[in-house]
Amino acid sequence: MAEAVTSVRPEMGARDGEMIDPFGRHVTYLRVSVTDRCDFRCVYCMSEHMTFLPKRELLTLEELNRLCSAFVAKGVRKLRITGGEPLVRKNIMWLFDQLGRHLETGALDELTVTTNGSQLTKLADDLYASGVRRVNVSLDTLDEKKFKAVTRWGDLGKVMDGIDAAQKAGLKVKINAVAVKGVNDTEYDDMIRWAHGRGMDLTLIETMPLGEIDEDRTDQYLPLSVVRADLMERWTLTDDMHKTGGPARYVKIEETGGLMGFITPMTHNFCESCNRVRLTCTGDLYMCLGQEDRADLRTPLRTSPDDAALYNAIDEAIGRKPKGHDFIIDRRTKTPAVSRHMSVTGG
Ligand code: SAM
Ligand code: SF4
């Protein structure tokens, strides 16, 4: 259950169903992890032998639909479905179809998904039909051997076919790559040419210290300030005002005309404009990716068929949204800043 309340100012709470946190930030973006399971085992995300939640602990798809719909009623305009690997959850297209209704009524602006791409050849057309128009595909390298090394279980060819299928289905694809020292640090030029050549934006993400993995995170961490300085030796980067309400800062690469994003939780504090909260597949709401505080929404969801208790629990949780996170990779103890894995909270 929830931990100590930090600086709640009730007068700044929800008005007319809106969610406004104690620092005046409107919460309009919900990321939902629909499963903690995955068909890959990326080295920065999971250990090779993960213990996953027992299936009975998971919210059903019906419950996820009800919860997401409650958030839409409370002012969420953008929903991102993530995981674990969201597209490996059984019958997941049912949830997309249900949530797509909120696009039709205009209550929701956007329904998106973050995926490793392994299921896109099968599901790209269905995603488009449900109302999804943009997908983020995580891809750290274009080299087959390195891809195997970083994902442990992934197949690059399948992901590439998935990206083809997504573009063919009419989905706009954005590529996310985690910058991993010694793995893809010599590849960014090739990745820029490849992604921009296919009309896809490319965003680099710094590794974040989330959850126990088998490897040493200080060996993986590559500050994007270093990457950016290196890129500037060969490319012309112009700051771009492209705003997603997210933590990425964008530059235009003049030579390609494409956009490149940098997500730098370790070196840049992006919390002032944070408009998002994260829901896990067990119904816990995390108000910040980098903090342990969470609110249990499963209990109010299951104890009452009407949504009044749920709305109260959501308001109370938003009243505890913290000002920001404080990620560090502790070089002495090598322990993660936050003990849960990214696949639990959803990236
Ligand atoms: N399985 C899907 C995928 O890989 O896109 C969705 C879930 S995954 C947890 C979401 C994003 O988080 C991916 O882009 C992944 O690379 C990123 N990620 C996972 N662990 C991370 C970490 N420790 N630091 C930074 N990014 C991480
Ligand atoms: Fe799976 Fe995504 Fe984590 Fe990789 S980053 S192990 S694909 S959840």
Coordinates of C-alpha atoms and ligand atoms in Angstrom, one line a residue:
M1 CA 0.0 0.0 0.0
A2 CA 0.9 3.6 -0.1
E3 CA 3.7 5.2 1.9
A4 CA 4.0 8.5 3.6
V5 CA 2.3 11.4 2.1
T6 CA 4.6 14.1 0.8
S7 CA 3.4 17.8 0.8
V8 CA -0.2 17.5 -0.2
R9 CA -2.0 20.8 -0.8
P10 CA -5.6 19.8 -1.2
E11 CA -6.6 23.2 -2.6
M12 CA -4.5 22.3 -5.7
G13 CA -6.2 18.9 -6.1
A14 CA -8.6 17.7 -8.8
R15 CA -11.2 20.2 -10.0
D16 CA -14.1 19.2 -12.2
G17 CA -12.6 15.7 -12.7
E18 CA -9.2 17.0 -13.7
M19 CA -6.1 15.7 -12.2
I20 CA -3.8 18.5 -11.0
D21 CA -0.9 17.6 -8.7
P22 CA 0.5 19.6 -5.7
F23 CA 2.9 21.4 -8.0
G24 CA 0.2 22.6 -10.4
R25 CA 1.0 20.0 -13.1
H26 CA -2.0 18.6 -15.1
V27 CA -1.8 14.9 -15.4
T28 CA -3.0 14.1 -18.9
Y29 CA -0.8 11.1 -19.9
L30 CA -1.1 7.6 -18.6
R31 CA 1.3 4.8 -19.4
V32 CA 0.0 1.3 -18.7
S33 CA 2.1 -1.8 -18.3
V34 CA -0.3 -4.6 -19.3
T35 CA 2.1 -7.4 -18.5
D36 CA 5.5 -7.8 -16.8
R37 CA 6.4 -10.7 -19.2
C38 CA 8.5 -10.5 -22.3
D39 CA 9.9 -12.6 -25.1
F40 CA 13.2 -10.7 -24.8
R41 CA 15.6 -10.4 -21.9
C42 CA 17.4 -7.1 -22.6
V43 CA 20.6 -6.8 -20.5
Y44 CA 19.7 -3.4 -19.0
C45 CA 16.1 -4.3 -18.3
M46 CA 15.9 -7.9 -17.0
S47 CA 18.1 -10.6 -15.6
E48 CA 18.1 -13.8 -17.7
H49 CA 16.1 -15.8 -15.2
M50 CA 13.3 -13.5 -14.2
T51 CA 10.5 -14.5 -11.8
F52 CA 7.3 -13.1 -13.2
L53 CA 4.1 -12.4 -11.4
P54 CA 1.7 -15.2 -11.0
K55 CA -1.1 -14.8 -13.6
R56 CA -3.8 -14.5 -10.8
E57 CA -2.1 -11.2 -9.6
L58 CA -2.7 -9.5 -13.0
L59 CA -5.6 -7.3 -13.7
T60 CA -7.9 -8.9 -16.3
L61 CA -8.2 -7.1 -19.6
E62 CA -11.7 -6.0 -18.5
E63 CA -10.3 -4.5 -15.4
L64 CA -7.6 -2.7 -17.3
N65 CA -10.2 -1.3 -19.6
R66 CA -12.3 0.0 -16.7
L67 CA -9.2 1.5 -15.0
C68 CA -8.0 3.2 -18.2
S69 CA -11.5 4.5 -19.0
A70 CA -11.7 6.0 -15.5
F71 CA -8.4 7.9 -16.2
V72 CA -9.8 9.1 -19.5
A73 CA -12.9 10.3 -17.7
K74 CA -10.5 12.2 -15.3
G75 CA -8.8 14.0 -18.1
V76 CA -6.2 11.7 -19.6
R77 CA -5.8 12.6 -23.3
K78 CA -3.0 10.2 -24.2
L79 CA -2.7 6.5 -23.3
R80 CA 0.5 4.5 -24.0
I81 CA 0.3 0.7 -23.7
T82 CA 3.6 -0.8 -22.7
G83 CA 5.0 -3.6 -20.6
G84 CA 7.0 -6.0 -20.4
E85 CA 6.1 -6.7 -24.0
P86 CA 2.5 -5.6 -24.3
L87 CA 1.9 -7.4 -27.6
V88 CA 2.6 -10.9 -26.1
R89 CA -0.3 -10.6 -23.7
K90 CA -3.1 -12.9 -24.8
N91 CA -6.1 -11.2 -26.4
I92 CA -4.4 -7.8 -26.1
M93 CA -6.1 -6.6 -29.2
W94 CA -9.4 -6.7 -27.4
L95 CA -8.1 -4.0 -25.0
F96 CA -6.9 -1.9 -27.9
D97 CA -10.3 -2.2 -29.6
Q98 CA -12.1 -1.2 -26.4
L99 CA -9.8 1.8 -25.7
G100 CA -10.1 2.9 -29.3
R101 CA -13.7 3.8 -28.6
H102 CA -12.4 6.8 -26.6
L103 CA -10.7 8.1 -29.7
E104 CA -14.0 7.9 -31.6
T105 CA -15.8 10.0 -29.0
G106 CA -13.0 12.5 -28.9
A107 CA -12.3 11.9 -25.2
L108 CA -8.8 10.6 -26.0
D109 CA -6.4 12.3 -28.4
E110 CA -4.0 9.4 -28.8
L111 CA -3.6 5.7 -28.2
T112 CA 0.0 4.5 -28.6
V113 CA 2.2 1.5 -27.9
T114 CA 5.8 0.8 -27.0
T115 CA 7.0 -2.5 -28.3
N116 CA 10.1 -4.5 -29.0
G117 CA 8.5 -5.1 -32.5
S118 CA 8.6 -8.9 -32.3
Q119 CA 4.8 -9.3 -32.9
L120 CA 4.3 -6.4 -35.3
T121 CA 4.1 -8.6 -38.5
K122 CA 1.1 -10.2 -36.9
L123 CA -0.6 -7.2 -35.2
A124 CA 0.3 -4.0 -37.1
D125 CA -2.9 -4.0 -39.2
D126 CA -5.1 -4.7 -36.1
L127 CA -3.4 -1.9 -34.2
Y128 CA -4.1 0.5 -37.0
A129 CA -7.8 -0.7 -37.1
S130 CA -8.2 -0.1 -33.4
G131 CA -7.1 3.6 -33.8
V132 CA -3.4 3.4 -33.1
R133 CA -1.5 5.7 -35.4
R134 CA 2.0 5.8 -33.9
V135 CA 4.2 3.0 -32.4
N136 CA 7.5 3.3 -30.6
V137 CA 9.8 0.4 -31.5
S138 CA 12.8 -0.3 -29.2
L139 CA 15.8 -1.2 -31.2
D140 CA 19.3 -0.7 -29.9
T141 CA 21.5 -1.9 -32.7
L142 CA 21.4 -2.8 -36.4
D143 CA 23.9 -5.5 -36.0
E144 CA 22.5 -9.0 -35.7
K145 CA 25.1 -10.3 -33.3
K146 CA 24.9 -7.3 -31.1
F147 CA 21.1 -7.5 -31.1
K148 CA 21.3 -11.0 -29.9
A149 CA 23.8 -10.0 -27.2
V150 CA 21.7 -7.1 -25.9
T151 CA 18.3 -8.7 -26.1
R152 CA 19.6 -12.2 -25.3
W153 CA 16.5 -13.8 -26.9
G154 CA 15.6 -11.4 -29.7
D155 CA 15.7 -12.0 -33.5
L156 CA 16.7 -8.8 -35.4
G157 CA 15.2 -10.1 -38.7
K158 CA 11.8 -10.5 -37.1
V159 CA 11.9 -7.0 -35.7
M160 CA 12.9 -5.5 -39.0
D161 CA 10.0 -7.3 -40.7
G162 CA 7.7 -6.0 -37.9
I163 CA 8.9 -2.4 -38.7
D164 CA 8.2 -3.0 -42.4
A165 CA 4.7 -4.3 -41.5
A166 CA 4.0 -1.3 -39.2
Q167 CA 4.9 1.2 -41.9
K168 CA 2.9 -0.7 -44.5
A169 CA -0.1 -0.7 -42.2
G170 CA 0.1 3.1 -42.0
L171 CA 1.6 3.4 -38.5
K172 CA 4.2 6.1 -37.9
V173 CA 7.2 4.4 -36.3
K174 CA 9.6 6.0 -33.9
I175 CA 12.8 4.2 -32.9
N176 CA 14.0 4.2 -29.3
A177 CA 17.5 3.0 -28.5
V178 CA 19.1 2.7 -25.1
A179 CA 22.6 4.0 -25.2
V180 CA 24.8 1.2 -23.9
K181 CA 28.5 1.6 -23.5
G182 CA 30.5 -1.0 -25.4
V183 CA 27.4 -2.2 -27.3
N184 CA 26.0 0.5 -29.7
D185 CA 28.2 3.5 -29.0
T186 CA 29.9 3.3 -32.4
E187 CA 26.6 2.8 -34.3
Y188 CA 24.7 6.1 -33.9
D189 CA 25.7 7.4 -37.3
D190 CA 24.4 4.3 -39.0
M191 CA 21.3 4.3 -37.0
I192 CA 20.6 8.0 -37.8
R193 CA 21.0 7.3 -41.6
W194 CA 18.8 4.2 -41.4
A195 CA 16.0 5.6 -39.2
H196 CA 15.8 9.0 -40.9
G197 CA 16.2 7.4 -44.3
R198 CA 12.9 5.5 -43.6
G199 CA 11.1 8.6 -42.2
M200 CA 11.4 7.5 -38.6
D201 CA 12.5 9.7 -35.7
L202 CA 15.2 8.2 -33.5
T203 CA 15.5 8.8 -29.7
L204 CA 18.4 7.8 -27.5
I205 CA 17.7 6.9 -23.9
E206 CA 20.2 6.8 -21.0
T207 CA 20.2 3.6 -19.0
M208 CA 18.4 4.1 -15.8
P209 CA 19.1 2.2 -12.6
L210 CA 15.9 0.2 -12.3
G211 CA 15.8 -3.3 -10.8
E212 CA 18.4 -5.9 -10.3
I213 CA 20.0 -7.2 -13.5
D214 CA 22.9 -9.7 -14.0
E215 CA 25.4 -7.0 -15.1
D216 CA 27.1 -4.0 -13.6
R217 CA 25.1 -0.9 -14.5
T218 CA 28.1 1.4 -14.2
D219 CA 29.6 -0.6 -17.1
Q220 CA 26.5 0.1 -19.2
Y221 CA 26.0 3.8 -18.5
L222 CA 26.9 6.2 -21.3
P223 CA 26.0 9.9 -20.7
L224 CA 24.2 11.3 -23.7
S225 CA 26.0 14.6 -23.2
V226 CA 29.1 12.7 -24.4
V227 CA 27.2 11.1 -27.3
R228 CA 25.8 14.5 -28.4
A229 CA 29.2 16.2 -28.3
D230 CA 30.6 13.4 -30.5
L231 CA 27.7 13.6 -33.0
M232 CA 28.2 17.3 -33.3
E233 CA 31.7 16.6 -34.8
R234 CA 30.0 15.1 -37.9
W235 CA 26.4 16.3 -38.0
T236 CA 24.7 19.7 -37.7
L237 CA 22.3 19.5 -34.8
T238 CA 19.7 22.3 -34.5
D239 CA 17.5 22.5 -31.4
D240 CA 14.0 21.7 -32.3
M241 CA 10.9 22.9 -30.4
H242 CA 9.1 19.7 -31.1
K243 CA 7.2 19.1 -27.9
T244 CA 5.6 15.9 -26.8
G245 CA 5.0 16.7 -23.2
G246 CA 7.5 14.0 -22.6
P247 CA 11.1 14.0 -21.3
A248 CA 12.8 13.9 -24.7
R249 CA 14.7 16.9 -26.0
Y250 CA 14.8 17.0 -29.8
V251 CA 17.3 18.2 -32.3
K252 CA 16.9 18.3 -36.1
I253 CA 19.8 16.8 -38.0
E254 CA 20.2 19.1 -40.9
E255 CA 21.9 16.6 -43.2
T256 CA 19.0 14.2 -43.0
G257 CA 16.1 16.5 -42.1
G258 CA 15.1 14.0 -39.4
L259 CA 14.5 14.4 -35.7
M260 CA 16.6 13.0 -32.9
G261 CA 15.5 12.9 -29.3
F262 CA 17.6 12.6 -26.2
I263 CA 16.1 11.2 -23.0
T264 CA 18.5 12.0 -20.2
P265 CA 17.1 11.2 -16.8
M266 CA 20.5 10.8 -15.3
T267 CA 22.0 14.1 -16.5
H268 CA 19.0 16.4 -16.9
N269 CA 16.1 16.9 -14.6
F270 CA 12.9 16.9 -16.8
C271 CA 10.5 16.7 -13.9
E272 CA 9.1 20.3 -14.0
S273 CA 6.9 19.5 -17.0
C274 CA 6.0 16.0 -16.0
N275 CA 2.4 15.3 -17.0
R276 CA 2.3 11.5 -16.6
V277 CA 1.6 8.7 -14.2
R278 CA 2.2 5.0 -14.7
L279 CA -0.1 2.0 -14.0
T280 CA 1.2 -1.5 -13.5
C281 CA -0.5 -4.7 -14.6
T282 CA -1.4 -5.4 -11.0
G283 CA -3.2 -2.0 -10.5
D284 CA -0.5 -0.1 -8.7
L285 CA -0.2 3.6 -9.7
Y286 CA 3.3 5.0 -9.7
M287 CA 3.2 8.8 -9.6
C288 CA 6.9 8.9 -10.6
L289 CA 9.1 6.4 -12.4
G290 CA 12.0 7.2 -10.1
Q291 CA 10.3 6.9 -6.7
E292 CA 8.9 3.9 -4.7
D293 CA 5.6 5.5 -3.6
R294 CA 2.6 3.9 -5.2
A295 CA -1.1 3.8 -4.8
D296 CA -3.2 0.6 -4.9
L297 CA -6.1 1.0 -7.3
R298 CA -6.9 -2.7 -7.6
T299 CA -8.6 -2.7 -4.2
P300 CA -11.1 0.1 -4.9
L301 CA -11.5 -1.3 -8.4
R302 CA -12.5 -4.8 -7.1
T303 CA -14.5 -3.7 -4.0
S304 CA -17.1 -1.6 -5.8
P305 CA -18.7 -1.9 -9.2
D306 CA -19.2 1.8 -9.4
D307 CA -16.2 4.1 -9.9
A308 CA -16.6 6.5 -7.0
A309 CA -14.1 4.8 -4.7
L310 CA -11.7 4.5 -7.6
Y311 CA -11.9 8.2 -8.5
N312 CA -11.2 9.0 -4.8
A313 CA -8.2 6.8 -4.8
I314 CA -6.9 8.4 -8.0
D315 CA -7.4 11.9 -6.6
E316 CA -5.6 10.9 -3.4
A317 CA -2.7 9.5 -5.4
I318 CA -2.3 12.5 -7.6
G319 CA -2.2 14.6 -4.5
R320 CA 1.0 12.7 -3.6
K321 CA 2.8 13.1 -7.0
P322 CA 6.3 14.1 -6.0
K323 CA 8.3 17.0 -7.4
G324 CA 10.8 14.8 -9.1
H325 CA 13.2 11.8 -9.0
D326 CA 16.7 11.4 -7.8
F327 CA 18.3 8.7 -9.9
I328 CA 21.8 7.6 -9.0
I329 CA 23.9 4.6 -9.8
D330 CA 25.6 3.8 -6.5
R331 CA 29.1 2.9 -7.5
R332 CA 29.9 1.6 -4.0
T333 CA 27.0 -0.8 -3.4
K334 CA 26.1 -1.2 -7.1
T335 CA 22.4 -1.3 -6.0
P336 CA 19.7 0.2 -8.2
A337 CA 18.1 3.5 -7.2
V338 CA 14.7 1.9 -7.6
S339 CA 14.3 -1.8 -6.9
R340 CA 11.5 -2.6 -9.4
H341 CA 12.3 -3.3 -13.1
M342 CA 11.3 -1.1 -15.9
S343 CA 9.1 -3.9 -17.2
V344 CA 7.0 -3.6 -14.0
T345 CA 6.4 0.2 -14.2
G346 CA 6.5 0.3 -18.0
G347 CA 9.1 2.3 -20.0
Ligands
SAM1 N1 9.0 -4.3 -24.3 C1 8.7 -3.0 -24.9 C2 10.0 -2.4 -25.5 O1 11.1 -2.9 -25.2 O2 9.8 -1.4 -26.1 C3 8.1 -2.1 -23.9 C4 8.6 -2.1 -22.5 S1 10.3 -1.5 -22.3 C5 10.4 -1.7 -20.5 C6 10.1 0.2 -22.6 C7 11.4 0.9 -22.9 O3 12.2 0.9 -21.7 C8 12.3 0.3 -24.0 O4 12.6 1.3 -24.9 C9 13.5 -0.1 -23.2 O5 14.7 0.0 -24.0 C10 13.5 0.8 -22.1 N2 14.3 0.4 -20.9 C11 14.2 -0.8 -20.2 N3 15.0 -0.8 -19.1 C12 15.6 0.4 -19.1 C13 16.6 0.9 -18.3 N4 17.1 0.3 -17.2 N5 17.1 2.2 -18.6 C14 16.6 2.9 -19.7 N6 15.7 2.4 -20.5 C15 15.2 1.1 -20.2
SF4_2 FE1 11.5 -6.9 -22.9 FE2 11.3 -4.3 -23.5 FE3 12.5 -5.1 -21.2 FE4 13.6 -5.6 -23.6 S1 13.2 -3.6 -22.8 S2 13.4 -7.1 -21.9 S3 11.9 -6.0 -24.9 S4 10.4 -5.3 -21.7

